Amino acid sequence: MSMANNNKSRFFFFFLVLVLWCVSSFGLGRVPFACDPKNGLTRSLKFCRTNVPIHVRVQDLIGRLTLPEKIRLVVNNAIAVPRLGIQGYEWWSEALHGVSNVGPGTKFGGAFPGATSFPQVITTAASFNQSLWREIGRVVSDEARAMYNGGMAGLTYWSPNVNIFRDPRWGRGQETPGEDPIVASKYAANYVRGLQGDGAGNRLKVAACCKHYTAYDLDNWKGIDRFHFNAKVSKQDLADTYDVPFRACVVDGGVASVMCSYNQVNGKPTCADPDLLRNTIRGQWKLNGYIVSDCDSVGVMYNTQHYTQTPEEAAADAIKAGLDLDCGPFLALHAADAIKLGRISENDLNLALANLLTVQMRLGMFDGEPSAQPYGHLGPRDVCTPAHQQLALEAARQGIVLLQNKGNTLPLSRARHRTVAVIGPNSDVTTTMIGNYAGVACGYTSPLRGIARYVKTVHHTGCRDVMCKGNQVFGAAEIAARHADATVLVVGLDQSIEAEFRDRVGLLLPGSQQELVSKVARASKGPVVLVIMSGGPVDVTFAKNDPKIGAILWVGYPGQAGGTAIADVLFGTTNPGGKLPMTWYPQEYVAKVPMTVMDMRPNPARGYPGRTYRFYKGPVVFPFGHGLSYTRFRHTLALAPKQVSVPLASLQALTNSSSVSSNALKVSHANCDSLELGLHVDVKNEGKMDGTHTVLVYSKPPSGKWSDTKQLVGFHKVHVPAGSKQRVKVGVHVCDHLSVVDEFGVRRIPMGDHELHIGDLKHSISVQTSQEIKP
C-alpha cells in the first residue's frame, strides 16, 4: 500500500470516528448544560446535587441570584447566569399536534429536518379515542426530547389548546377538541399525560401547558379583537363550560403549566385576576407547575386595555395575581421599578421563580449530562420513524367523518371506478392538511396522490385557491367529471380563511366553491363524493339536498398522511368511524348570534338561540356526534345500576340548609369517592365489514328546575369485527357527570331519576342521598 493510500485510510478512519461521535452526540447543535460535573465552579453547589430534594435545591439557587438576574429569569427568553453555570433558556415551544417551529424555542434543520405532523386537533378529536390521544402525546414528546438532546428544541411546550369551540366562526376552533366540555377534558388529560410521561418521582418528560385560560374564543371578528375583548361570562357558564377542560388538565392530567389569555373576563384581564389564577388554578385545583401569560398579554393589559395607570402597576398586578412567567419583555422592563415603588416585594418574585425552577428541575435541566438521564438516548433516529408516521396515518383515518352516504355511494370500487376525476382547490394540497401551529412535516401525501394509488386520476383544481374568485376555469373541471367513472371534489377552507386572528363572518364555502361543486356534480357521469377539508363547520345544505351528490366526508385538517387516509376511506380499505366533535350550524344561525355574546344558554325573550348541542335546539346541518359507517351497529345494555345512593361528606352537611337546593345536593357536601358507575354495553356489528364504533352516553337530569337537555357524560371507542359483538364499559362519575351547575356557579347533584341515552337505548338511574338532610 502506498503512503498516499495509507494517509487516505487514516484520514478516512479519523473522519469516520468524527462522524460517529457527532451522530452519537446528536449533532454539534447541543448547547452547554447546567450543572456540568466537569465544571469546577458548579460541581459542589447544592442546587446541582440530584440527591437533594428539589424544593431545597430551588431555594439554594434562588438564594444565589441577584435581583436583576431574577427579573430576567421570569420572561420567556431567560438569560444565562455564567457565574453559576446556568445557560440561557427559551421557554416558548409549541407541540399542538407535533413538534412545531412556531415558537422561538424550536428550529428544524441539520439532523432534524422535520417532525411527524399529526392531524389538527379538531380532526383527532373526531376519533373519540382516548388511547389514541395519549399515544400521540407520547410520540410527540419522544420527538421533542430527541430534538432537545440535539440542541434544536426546549422542554416546555405551550400545548394543548383546550378552549371550548363555542362559536363556529372562531378561526382557532381547529386547534381545540371541540364544543363539548367532557370531550375537551378527556382530550386534555390524555394528551397532557402522553406528553409529560408517567410522572415517576414527580419527573417530567416534557412540560405541557393548557391554554388559553379562560373564556377565550374570539380572535378578530368584525373589528373586535382579542386584545380589547371583555368576555362577559356568568358564574354558571364559567363553571359549567369554560373552566371544565382546564380543571381536568390540572386535576386529571397533572399539567405542568397553564397559560392565561389576552381577553378580559367580566372586566378583569385574566392574567391579573387572582380569583382565576392564585385562588382557582393554584388554590382549588392545586397546580403543580407554573402560570404563563399569552405572549405580550401583560403589555396588552397596560398598553391596549389601559387596565392600569402605570406599567409598574400592570407588572405588580400580574405577579400578585399568580403569574410566574411573562411571555414577552414587560416584566423584564418594569418589575424592578414595581419593587422599588413597593407594589410588590422581592419575595413575590422569588415565589414565581420557585415555580419556574421547580419545573425545570423536574425536567432534569439541572441534573448534569443530558445523555445520562432518562430519555437521553433519544436522537435523530427517533424522529419521523416509520411507526410514528404510521400513527399519523391511523389518526387521520380515525378522524374522518362520513356525513352522508346516499345509496351506499361509498366505498368506491376499483373495478367499476377505474378513472376518478379529482377536482377542487384542496384536491392536491400539502401544507393545508397540517393546519396551524404545525412544524415541518416528514413528508406529505395529498388527496390526489392518495387516490392515484388506487386508480387512474384526472385532475383539475377548478379554482386557483380556496378563495375561488370567479368561475373562469370551471369548464375544464366539468369536462373531467363528464368523462370519469366517479368524481371526488375536495373543497373547504385553509389558513387564509380561518386562523389565529382570523375569524370567519359566515359558514358558507368561500367564493364560488359552491357553484363549482354544483356544476361539476351536474356534469358528472358517475357517483359524486364531496370531501370537505376544514377546521370549522361549513353549511353544505345545498350538497345534502343535491341528488347528484351521493356522499359527503369531513376530513378536518388530516395531517401529513391525509391524502392516504382519505383514499383509504373512499375505497373501503378503512371503514370510517369518526364523529363530529362540534355542531354544524346553518348560515342563518350566525345571523342571530354575535360572536361577542358568551352566554351558552338560550334566551327566548331576546331571540337568542343558545350555543352548542347542549343548549341550542334549532335546525342543524349535521349534529354533534354524527358520523356514519359502512356497516351497522346495534347497542344492547348488558349491565347498569338502577339506583345510586350519594353519601354525605360530613355530619355538618346533615343540618346545612345550603346543602340541598331545588332538590339537588352540593357536590362539595357529598362524599364522591367510589361513585363511578359502570355501564356495560354490548355493541354488535350487524354488517359485512369490520368497523370501529364510539359508544356515546348522554344524560338528562330529572325534570324540574334543571335543564332537560341531554349532554354527553361518557364515551368509549371499540373495534368490532363483522358479525361479532364486543362488550364495553363506560364509566360515569356521579359527582362529575350527573351533576349540574346552578346560577351561582355551584355544582350540584339533582336527586331523582336521571335518564341515560345510548343510541336508541334509554336507561333510568335513581339518585338519592344516603341520609335525610334536615333543614
PDB file of C-alpha atoms in Angstrom, residues 291-557:
ATOM      1  CA  ILE A 291     -48.596  30.018  35.156  1.00  0.00           C
ATOM      2  CA  VAL A 292     -47.518  31.819  31.981  1.00  0.00           C
ATOM      3  CA  SER A 293     -49.036  34.743  30.117  1.00  0.00           C
ATOM      4  CA  ASP A 294     -50.035  34.573  26.498  1.00  0.00           C
ATOM      5  CA  CYS A 295     -47.367  36.436  24.601  1.00  0.00           C
ATOM      6  CA  ASP A 296     -47.292  40.154  25.434  1.00  0.00           C
ATOM      7  CA  SER A 297     -50.600  39.946  27.300  1.00  0.00           C
ATOM      8  CA  VAL A 298     -49.127  41.732  30.325  1.00  0.00           C
ATOM      9  CA  GLY A 299     -48.127  44.534  27.989  1.00  0.00           C
ATOM     10  CA  VAL A 300     -51.571  44.415  26.361  1.00  0.00           C
ATOM     11  CA  MET A 301     -53.113  44.855  29.792  1.00  0.00           C
ATOM     12  CA  TYR A 302     -51.394  48.238  30.129  1.00  0.00           C
ATOM     13  CA  ASN A 303     -50.847  49.468  26.573  1.00  0.00           C
ATOM     14  CA  THR A 304     -54.069  48.305  24.902  1.00  0.00           C
ATOM     15  CA  GLN A 305     -56.662  47.686  27.596  1.00  0.00           C
ATOM     16  CA  HIS A 306     -55.434  50.565  29.797  1.00  0.00           C
ATOM     17  CA  TYR A 307     -56.300  48.477  32.825  1.00  0.00           C
ATOM     18  CA  THR A 308     -53.679  50.208  34.987  1.00  0.00           C
ATOM     19  CA  GLN A 309     -52.372  53.752  35.040  1.00  0.00           C
ATOM     20  CA  THR A 310     -48.694  52.780  35.084  1.00  0.00           C
ATOM     21  CA  PRO A 311     -46.652  49.886  33.695  1.00  0.00           C
ATOM     22  CA  GLU A 312     -45.359  49.138  37.187  1.00  0.00           C
ATOM     23  CA  GLU A 313     -48.929  48.572  38.382  1.00  0.00           C
ATOM     24  CA  ALA A 314     -49.546  46.172  35.493  1.00  0.00           C
ATOM     25  CA  ALA A 315     -46.406  44.195  36.304  1.00  0.00           C
ATOM     26  CA  ALA A 316     -47.303  44.091  40.001  1.00  0.00           C
ATOM     27  CA  ASP A 317     -50.943  43.114  39.385  1.00  0.00           C
ATOM     28  CA  ALA A 318     -49.885  40.176  37.223  1.00  0.00           C
ATOM     29  CA  ILE A 319     -47.354  38.830  39.721  1.00  0.00           C
ATOM     30  CA  LYS A 320     -49.675  39.314  42.702  1.00  0.00           C
ATOM     31  CA  ALA A 321     -52.463  37.550  40.805  1.00  0.00           C
ATOM     32  CA  GLY A 322     -50.257  34.465  40.471  1.00  0.00           C
ATOM     33  CA  LEU A 323     -48.419  34.886  37.167  1.00  0.00           C
ATOM     34  CA  ASP A 324     -44.986  33.252  37.177  1.00  0.00           C
ATOM     35  CA  LEU A 325     -43.666  33.749  33.645  1.00  0.00           C
ATOM     36  CA  ASP A 326     -44.157  36.567  31.159  1.00  0.00           C
ATOM     37  CA  CYS A 327     -44.042  35.617  27.501  1.00  0.00           C
ATOM     38  CA  GLY A 328     -42.710  38.969  26.431  1.00  0.00           C
ATOM     39  CA  PRO A 329     -40.393  41.667  27.780  1.00  0.00           C
ATOM     40  CA  PHE A 330     -42.823  43.545  30.027  1.00  0.00           C
ATOM     41  CA  LEU A 331     -41.752  42.124  33.399  1.00  0.00           C
ATOM     42  CA  ALA A 332     -38.085  42.428  32.463  1.00  0.00           C
ATOM     43  CA  LEU A 333     -38.654  46.117  31.781  1.00  0.00           C
ATOM     44  CA  HIS A 334     -40.888  47.052  34.698  1.00  0.00           C
ATOM     45  CA  ALA A 335     -40.570  44.547  37.579  1.00  0.00           C
ATOM     46  CA  ALA A 336     -37.576  46.317  39.147  1.00  0.00           C
ATOM     47  CA  ASP A 337     -39.432  49.620  39.352  1.00  0.00           C
ATOM     48  CA  ALA A 338     -42.510  47.854  40.684  1.00  0.00           C
ATOM     49  CA  ILE A 339     -40.359  46.540  43.541  1.00  0.00           C
ATOM     50  CA  LYS A 340     -38.780  49.958  44.117  1.00  0.00           C
ATOM     51  CA  LEU A 341     -42.217  51.539  44.361  1.00  0.00           C
ATOM     52  CA  GLY A 342     -43.365  48.901  46.837  1.00  0.00           C
ATOM     53  CA  ARG A 343     -46.023  47.474  44.540  1.00  0.00           C
ATOM     54  CA  ILE A 344     -44.512  44.027  45.027  1.00  0.00           C
ATOM     55  CA  SER A 345     -41.637  42.626  47.047  1.00  0.00           C
ATOM     56  CA  GLU A 346     -38.617  40.630  46.004  1.00  0.00           C
ATOM     57  CA  ASN A 347     -40.202  37.696  47.808  1.00  0.00           C
ATOM     58  CA  ASP A 348     -43.177  37.869  45.412  1.00  0.00           C
ATOM     59  CA  LEU A 349     -40.673  37.446  42.598  1.00  0.00           C
ATOM     60  CA  ASN A 350     -38.991  34.584  44.453  1.00  0.00           C
ATOM     61  CA  LEU A 351     -42.285  32.689  44.650  1.00  0.00           C
ATOM     62  CA  ALA A 352     -42.787  32.992  40.886  1.00  0.00           C
ATOM     63  CA  LEU A 353     -39.199  31.986  40.210  1.00  0.00           C
ATOM     64  CA  ALA A 354     -39.512  28.978  42.512  1.00  0.00           C
ATOM     65  CA  ASN A 355     -42.410  27.641  40.428  1.00  0.00           C
ATOM     66  CA  LEU A 356     -40.352  28.015  37.249  1.00  0.00           C
ATOM     67  CA  LEU A 357     -37.171  26.459  38.599  1.00  0.00           C
ATOM     68  CA  THR A 358     -39.115  23.573  40.115  1.00  0.00           C
ATOM     69  CA  VAL A 359     -40.476  22.636  36.686  1.00  0.00           C
ATOM     70  CA  GLN A 360     -37.012  22.892  35.133  1.00  0.00           C
ATOM     71  CA  MET A 361     -35.594  20.618  37.830  1.00  0.00           C
ATOM     72  CA  ARG A 362     -38.431  18.130  37.348  1.00  0.00           C
ATOM     73  CA  LEU A 363     -37.372  18.095  33.678  1.00  0.00           C
ATOM     74  CA  GLY A 364     -33.796  17.266  34.698  1.00  0.00           C
ATOM     75  CA  MET A 365     -32.349  20.528  33.402  1.00  0.00           C
ATOM     76  CA  PHE A 366     -30.130  20.859  36.483  1.00  0.00           C
ATOM     77  CA  ASP A 367     -29.105  17.203  36.649  1.00  0.00           C
ATOM     78  CA  GLY A 368     -25.952  17.384  34.553  1.00  0.00           C
ATOM     79  CA  GLU A 369     -25.163  15.481  31.365  1.00  0.00           C
ATOM     80  CA  PRO A 370     -28.461  15.129  29.380  1.00  0.00           C
ATOM     81  CA  SER A 371     -27.414  11.915  27.646  1.00  0.00           C
ATOM     82  CA  ALA A 372     -27.061  10.165  31.004  1.00  0.00           C
ATOM     83  CA  GLN A 373     -30.646  10.973  32.011  1.00  0.00           C
ATOM     84  CA  PRO A 374     -33.937   9.252  31.175  1.00  0.00           C
ATOM     85  CA  TYR A 375     -34.750   9.971  27.501  1.00  0.00           C
ATOM     86  CA  GLY A 376     -31.108  10.953  26.959  1.00  0.00           C
ATOM     87  CA  HIS A 377     -30.776   8.196  24.359  1.00  0.00           C
ATOM     88  CA  LEU A 378     -33.323   9.767  22.002  1.00  0.00           C
ATOM     89  CA  GLY A 379     -31.918  11.349  18.846  1.00  0.00           C
ATOM     90  CA  PRO A 380     -32.495  11.873  15.091  1.00  0.00           C
ATOM     91  CA  ARG A 381     -33.302   8.208  14.535  1.00  0.00           C
ATOM     92  CA  ASP A 382     -36.315   8.642  16.855  1.00  0.00           C
ATOM     93  CA  VAL A 383     -37.949  11.379  14.769  1.00  0.00           C
ATOM     94  CA  CYS A 384     -40.156  10.651  11.744  1.00  0.00           C
ATOM     95  CA  THR A 385     -39.822   6.928  12.352  1.00  0.00           C
ATOM     96  CA  PRO A 386     -41.989   4.553  10.295  1.00  0.00           C
ATOM     97  CA  ALA A 387     -44.002   3.782  13.431  1.00  0.00           C
ATOM     98  CA  HIS A 388     -44.615   7.472  14.142  1.00  0.00           C
ATOM     99  CA  GLN A 389     -45.687   8.139  10.579  1.00  0.00           C
ATOM    100  CA  GLN A 390     -47.981   5.108  10.666  1.00  0.00           C
ATOM    101  CA  LEU A 391     -49.601   6.549  13.785  1.00  0.00           C
ATOM    102  CA  ALA A 392     -50.159   9.850  11.963  1.00  0.00           C
ATOM    103  CA  LEU A 393     -51.888   7.909   9.189  1.00  0.00           C
ATOM    104  CA  GLU A 394     -54.004   5.938  11.647  1.00  0.00           C
ATOM    105  CA  ALA A 395     -55.015   9.144  13.436  1.00  0.00           C
ATOM    106  CA  ALA A 396     -56.115  10.650  10.115  1.00  0.00           C
ATOM    107  CA  ARG A 397     -58.148   7.557   9.265  1.00  0.00           C
ATOM    108  CA  GLN A 398     -59.874   7.585  12.657  1.00  0.00           C
ATOM    109  CA  GLY A 399     -60.697  11.293  12.428  1.00  0.00           C
ATOM    110  CA  ILE A 400     -62.523  11.188   9.078  1.00  0.00           C
ATOM    111  CA  VAL A 401     -66.291  11.543   9.427  1.00  0.00           C
ATOM    112  CA  LEU A 402     -68.755  10.114   6.921  1.00  0.00           C
ATOM    113  CA  LEU A 403     -71.534  12.698   6.975  1.00  0.00           C
ATOM    114  CA  GLN A 404     -73.768  11.297   4.228  1.00  0.00           C
ATOM    115  CA  ASN A 405     -73.825   8.180   2.081  1.00  0.00           C
ATOM    116  CA  LYS A 406     -76.900   8.001  -0.132  1.00  0.00           C
ATOM    117  CA  GLY A 407     -77.492   4.616  -1.696  1.00  0.00           C
ATOM    118  CA  ASN A 408     -74.137   3.340  -0.434  1.00  0.00           C
ATOM    119  CA  THR A 409     -72.245   5.573  -2.830  1.00  0.00           C
ATOM    120  CA  LEU A 410     -69.150   4.747  -0.817  1.00  0.00           C
ATOM    121  CA  PRO A 411     -66.951   2.857  -0.826  1.00  0.00           C
ATOM    122  CA  LEU A 412     -65.899   3.267  -4.438  1.00  0.00           C
ATOM    123  CA  SER A 413     -64.900   0.196  -6.412  1.00  0.00           C
ATOM    124  CA  ARG A 414     -61.525  -0.080  -8.125  1.00  0.00           C
ATOM    125  CA  ALA A 415     -63.143  -2.407 -10.648  1.00  0.00           C
ATOM    126  CA  ARG A 416     -66.079  -0.143 -11.528  1.00  0.00           C
ATOM    127  CA  HIS A 417     -64.458   3.245 -10.970  1.00  0.00           C
ATOM    128  CA  ARG A 418     -61.227   2.879 -12.871  1.00  0.00           C
ATOM    129  CA  THR A 419     -60.879   6.580 -13.668  1.00  0.00           C
ATOM    130  CA  VAL A 420     -61.668   9.169 -10.999  1.00  0.00           C
ATOM    131  CA  ALA A 421     -61.859  12.912 -11.573  1.00  0.00           C
ATOM    132  CA  VAL A 422     -60.217  14.644  -8.601  1.00  0.00           C
ATOM    133  CA  ILE A 423     -61.354  18.253  -8.520  1.00  0.00           C
ATOM    134  CA  GLY A 424     -61.287  21.226  -6.175  1.00  0.00           C
ATOM    135  CA  PRO A 425     -58.961  23.793  -4.584  1.00  0.00           C
ATOM    136  CA  ASN A 426     -57.907  21.377  -1.820  1.00  0.00           C
ATOM    137  CA  SER A 427     -57.502  18.347  -4.086  1.00  0.00           C
ATOM    138  CA  ASP A 428     -53.699  18.426  -4.298  1.00  0.00           C
ATOM    139  CA  VAL A 429     -52.696  20.433  -1.217  1.00  0.00           C
ATOM    140  CA  THR A 430     -49.990  19.519   1.262  1.00  0.00           C
ATOM    141  CA  THR A 431     -49.326  22.153   3.927  1.00  0.00           C
ATOM    142  CA  THR A 432     -53.048  22.945   4.097  1.00  0.00           C
ATOM    143  CA  MET A 433     -53.530  19.485   5.593  1.00  0.00           C
ATOM    144  CA  ILE A 434     -51.499  20.264   8.721  1.00  0.00           C
ATOM    145  CA  GLY A 435     -53.440  23.349   9.750  1.00  0.00           C
ATOM    146  CA  ASN A 436     -51.868  25.914  12.049  1.00  0.00           C
ATOM    147  CA  TYR A 437     -49.319  25.646  14.874  1.00  0.00           C
ATOM    148  CA  ALA A 438     -47.594  22.985  12.807  1.00  0.00           C
ATOM    149  CA  GLY A 439     -43.950  22.308  12.118  1.00  0.00           C
ATOM    150  CA  VAL A 440     -42.160  20.849   9.112  1.00  0.00           C
ATOM    151  CA  ALA A 441     -43.722  17.506   8.230  1.00  0.00           C
ATOM    152  CA  CYS A 442     -41.734  14.362   7.471  1.00  0.00           C
ATOM    153  CA  GLY A 443     -43.425  14.305   4.053  1.00  0.00           C
ATOM    154  CA  TYR A 444     -46.863  14.638   2.514  1.00  0.00           C
ATOM    155  CA  THR A 445     -49.408  12.619   0.610  1.00  0.00           C
ATOM    156  CA  SER A 446     -52.012  14.909  -0.959  1.00  0.00           C
ATOM    157  CA  PRO A 447     -55.564  13.701  -1.684  1.00  0.00           C
ATOM    158  CA  LEU A 448     -54.720  13.445  -5.391  1.00  0.00           C
ATOM    159  CA  ARG A 449     -51.640  11.327  -4.719  1.00  0.00           C
ATOM    160  CA  GLY A 450     -53.560   9.131  -2.313  1.00  0.00           C
ATOM    161  CA  ILE A 451     -56.348   8.446  -4.803  1.00  0.00           C
ATOM    162  CA  ALA A 452     -53.807   7.856  -7.582  1.00  0.00           C
ATOM    163  CA  ARG A 453     -52.501   4.872  -5.620  1.00  0.00           C
ATOM    164  CA  TYR A 454     -55.834   3.167  -6.200  1.00  0.00           C
ATOM    165  CA  VAL A 455     -56.971   4.205  -9.687  1.00  0.00           C
ATOM    166  CA  LYS A 456     -56.187   6.386 -12.678  1.00  0.00           C
ATOM    167  CA  THR A 457     -56.941  10.045 -11.933  1.00  0.00           C
ATOM    168  CA  VAL A 458     -57.859  13.113 -13.953  1.00  0.00           C
ATOM    169  CA  HIS A 459     -57.102  16.271 -12.010  1.00  0.00           C
ATOM    170  CA  HIS A 460     -58.346  19.837 -12.134  1.00  0.00           C
ATOM    171  CA  THR A 461     -58.469  22.348  -9.268  1.00  0.00           C
ATOM    172  CA  GLY A 462     -61.452  24.251 -10.654  1.00  0.00           C
ATOM    173  CA  CYS A 463     -60.352  27.230  -8.549  1.00  0.00           C
ATOM    174  CA  ARG A 464     -56.892  28.671  -8.091  1.00  0.00           C
ATOM    175  CA  ASP A 465     -57.276  28.590  -4.311  1.00  0.00           C
ATOM    176  CA  VAL A 466     -59.987  28.310  -1.651  1.00  0.00           C
ATOM    177  CA  MET A 467     -60.975  31.951  -2.195  1.00  0.00           C
ATOM    178  CA  CYS A 468     -62.281  30.711  -5.572  1.00  0.00           C
ATOM    179  CA  LYS A 469     -62.768  34.122  -7.127  1.00  0.00           C
ATOM    180  CA  GLY A 470     -64.612  33.508 -10.366  1.00  0.00           C
ATOM    181  CA  ASN A 471     -65.688  30.543 -12.453  1.00  0.00           C
ATOM    182  CA  GLN A 472     -63.396  31.058 -15.436  1.00  0.00           C
ATOM    183  CA  VAL A 473     -61.880  27.555 -15.306  1.00  0.00           C
ATOM    184  CA  PHE A 474     -64.925  25.552 -14.232  1.00  0.00           C
ATOM    185  CA  GLY A 475     -65.374  24.252 -17.774  1.00  0.00           C
ATOM    186  CA  ALA A 476     -62.273  22.049 -17.692  1.00  0.00           C
ATOM    187  CA  ALA A 477     -63.359  20.585 -14.339  1.00  0.00           C
ATOM    188  CA  GLU A 478     -66.797  19.796 -15.747  1.00  0.00           C
ATOM    189  CA  ILE A 479     -65.262  18.056 -18.760  1.00  0.00           C
ATOM    190  CA  ALA A 480     -63.077  15.945 -16.453  1.00  0.00           C
ATOM    191  CA  ALA A 481     -66.136  14.878 -14.417  1.00  0.00           C
ATOM    192  CA  ARG A 482     -68.160  14.136 -17.551  1.00  0.00           C
ATOM    193  CA  HIS A 483     -65.667  11.539 -18.749  1.00  0.00           C
ATOM    194  CA  ALA A 484     -64.630   9.922 -15.427  1.00  0.00           C
ATOM    195  CA  ASP A 485     -66.208   6.896 -13.771  1.00  0.00           C
ATOM    196  CA  ALA A 486     -66.516   8.793 -10.484  1.00  0.00           C
ATOM    197  CA  THR A 487     -65.822  12.307  -9.229  1.00  0.00           C
ATOM    198  CA  VAL A 488     -64.245  13.357  -5.935  1.00  0.00           C
ATOM    199  CA  LEU A 489     -64.498  17.061  -5.105  1.00  0.00           C
ATOM    200  CA  VAL A 490     -62.103  18.247  -2.387  1.00  0.00           C
ATOM    201  CA  VAL A 491     -63.146  21.701  -1.224  1.00  0.00           C
ATOM    202  CA  GLY A 492     -63.257  23.688   2.013  1.00  0.00           C
ATOM    203  CA  LEU A 493     -61.073  26.151   3.867  1.00  0.00           C
ATOM    204  CA  ASP A 494     -57.452  26.859   4.762  1.00  0.00           C
ATOM    205  CA  GLN A 495     -55.495  29.280   6.935  1.00  0.00           C
ATOM    206  CA  SER A 496     -56.329  32.197   4.656  1.00  0.00           C
ATOM    207  CA  ILE A 497     -59.965  31.784   5.765  1.00  0.00           C
ATOM    208  CA  GLU A 498     -59.739  30.550   9.375  1.00  0.00           C
ATOM    209  CA  ALA A 499     -56.697  31.043  11.579  1.00  0.00           C
ATOM    210  CA  GLU A 500     -55.327  32.787  14.630  1.00  0.00           C
ATOM    211  CA  PHE A 501     -56.503  36.411  14.500  1.00  0.00           C
ATOM    212  CA  ARG A 502     -58.826  35.487  11.609  1.00  0.00           C
ATOM    213  CA  ASP A 503     -62.411  34.584  12.475  1.00  0.00           C
ATOM    214  CA  ARG A 504     -64.971  33.892   9.782  1.00  0.00           C
ATOM    215  CA  VAL A 505     -68.009  36.040   9.138  1.00  0.00           C
ATOM    216  CA  GLY A 506     -70.173  33.254   7.681  1.00  0.00           C
ATOM    217  CA  LEU A 507     -70.324  29.486   7.346  1.00  0.00           C
ATOM    218  CA  LEU A 508     -70.711  29.006   3.589  1.00  0.00           C
ATOM    219  CA  LEU A 509     -67.990  27.722   1.282  1.00  0.00           C
ATOM    220  CA  PRO A 510     -65.781  30.670   0.241  1.00  0.00           C
ATOM    221  CA  GLY A 511     -66.113  32.418  -3.101  1.00  0.00           C
ATOM    222  CA  SER A 512     -67.546  30.368  -5.931  1.00  0.00           C
ATOM    223  CA  GLN A 513     -66.802  26.944  -4.442  1.00  0.00           C
ATOM    224  CA  GLN A 514     -70.493  26.119  -4.083  1.00  0.00           C
ATOM    225  CA  GLU A 515     -71.058  26.902  -7.740  1.00  0.00           C
ATOM    226  CA  LEU A 516     -68.073  24.728  -8.673  1.00  0.00           C
ATOM    227  CA  VAL A 517     -69.447  21.783  -6.687  1.00  0.00           C
ATOM    228  CA  SER A 518     -72.937  22.078  -8.159  1.00  0.00           C
ATOM    229  CA  LYS A 519     -71.764  22.427 -11.771  1.00  0.00           C
ATOM    230  CA  VAL A 520     -69.280  19.569 -11.555  1.00  0.00           C
ATOM    231  CA  ALA A 521     -71.846  17.336  -9.846  1.00  0.00           C
ATOM    232  CA  ARG A 522     -74.372  18.099 -12.582  1.00  0.00           C
ATOM    233  CA  ALA A 523     -71.827  17.240 -15.264  1.00  0.00           C
ATOM    234  CA  SER A 524     -70.517  14.081 -13.635  1.00  0.00           C
ATOM    235  CA  LYS A 525     -71.136  10.778 -15.345  1.00  0.00           C
ATOM    236  CA  GLY A 526     -70.626   8.657 -12.257  1.00  0.00           C
ATOM    237  CA  PRO A 527     -71.096   8.956  -8.476  1.00  0.00           C
ATOM    238  CA  VAL A 528     -70.020  12.211  -6.825  1.00  0.00           C
ATOM    239  CA  VAL A 529     -68.272  12.410  -3.458  1.00  0.00           C
ATOM    240  CA  LEU A 530     -67.808  15.735  -1.682  1.00  0.00           C
ATOM    241  CA  VAL A 531     -64.782  15.931   0.641  1.00  0.00           C
ATOM    242  CA  ILE A 532     -64.659  18.929   2.968  1.00  0.00           C
ATOM    243  CA  MET A 533     -61.274  19.931   4.350  1.00  0.00           C
ATOM    244  CA  SER A 534     -61.714  22.472   7.139  1.00  0.00           C
ATOM    245  CA  GLY A 535     -61.303  23.113  10.825  1.00  0.00           C
ATOM    246  CA  GLY A 536     -64.646  24.740  11.492  1.00  0.00           C
ATOM    247  CA  PRO A 537     -68.082  23.611  10.301  1.00  0.00           C
ATOM    248  CA  VAL A 538     -69.374  24.546   6.860  1.00  0.00           C
ATOM    249  CA  ASP A 539     -73.000  24.950   5.805  1.00  0.00           C
ATOM    250  CA  VAL A 540     -73.280  22.473   2.925  1.00  0.00           C
ATOM    251  CA  THR A 541     -77.064  22.203   2.959  1.00  0.00           C
ATOM    252  CA  PHE A 542     -77.023  22.637  -0.823  1.00  0.00           C
ATOM    253  CA  ALA A 543     -74.889  19.486  -1.168  1.00  0.00           C
ATOM    254  CA  LYS A 544     -77.061  17.456   1.210  1.00  0.00           C
ATOM    255  CA  ASN A 545     -80.024  18.276  -0.977  1.00  0.00           C
ATOM    256  CA  ASP A 546     -78.288  17.759  -4.333  1.00  0.00           C
ATOM    257  CA  PRO A 547     -79.458  14.409  -5.778  1.00  0.00           C
ATOM    258  CA  LYS A 548     -76.236  14.096  -7.768  1.00  0.00           C
ATOM    259  CA  ILE A 549     -74.003  14.203  -4.664  1.00  0.00           C
ATOM    260  CA  GLY A 550     -74.044  10.754  -3.114  1.00  0.00           C
ATOM    261  CA  ALA A 551     -71.577  11.007  -0.240  1.00  0.00           C
ATOM    262  CA  ILE A 552     -70.074  13.722   1.933  1.00  0.00           C
ATOM    263  CA  LEU A 553     -66.905  13.351   4.018  1.00  0.00           C
ATOM    264  CA  TRP A 554     -65.401  15.785   6.518  1.00  0.00           C
ATOM    265  CA  VAL A 555     -61.669  15.231   6.906  1.00  0.00           C
ATOM    266  CA  GLY A 556     -60.697  18.246   9.038  1.00  0.00           C
ATOM    267  CA  TYR A 557     -57.039  19.053   8.500  1.00  0.00           C
TER     268      TYR A 557
END
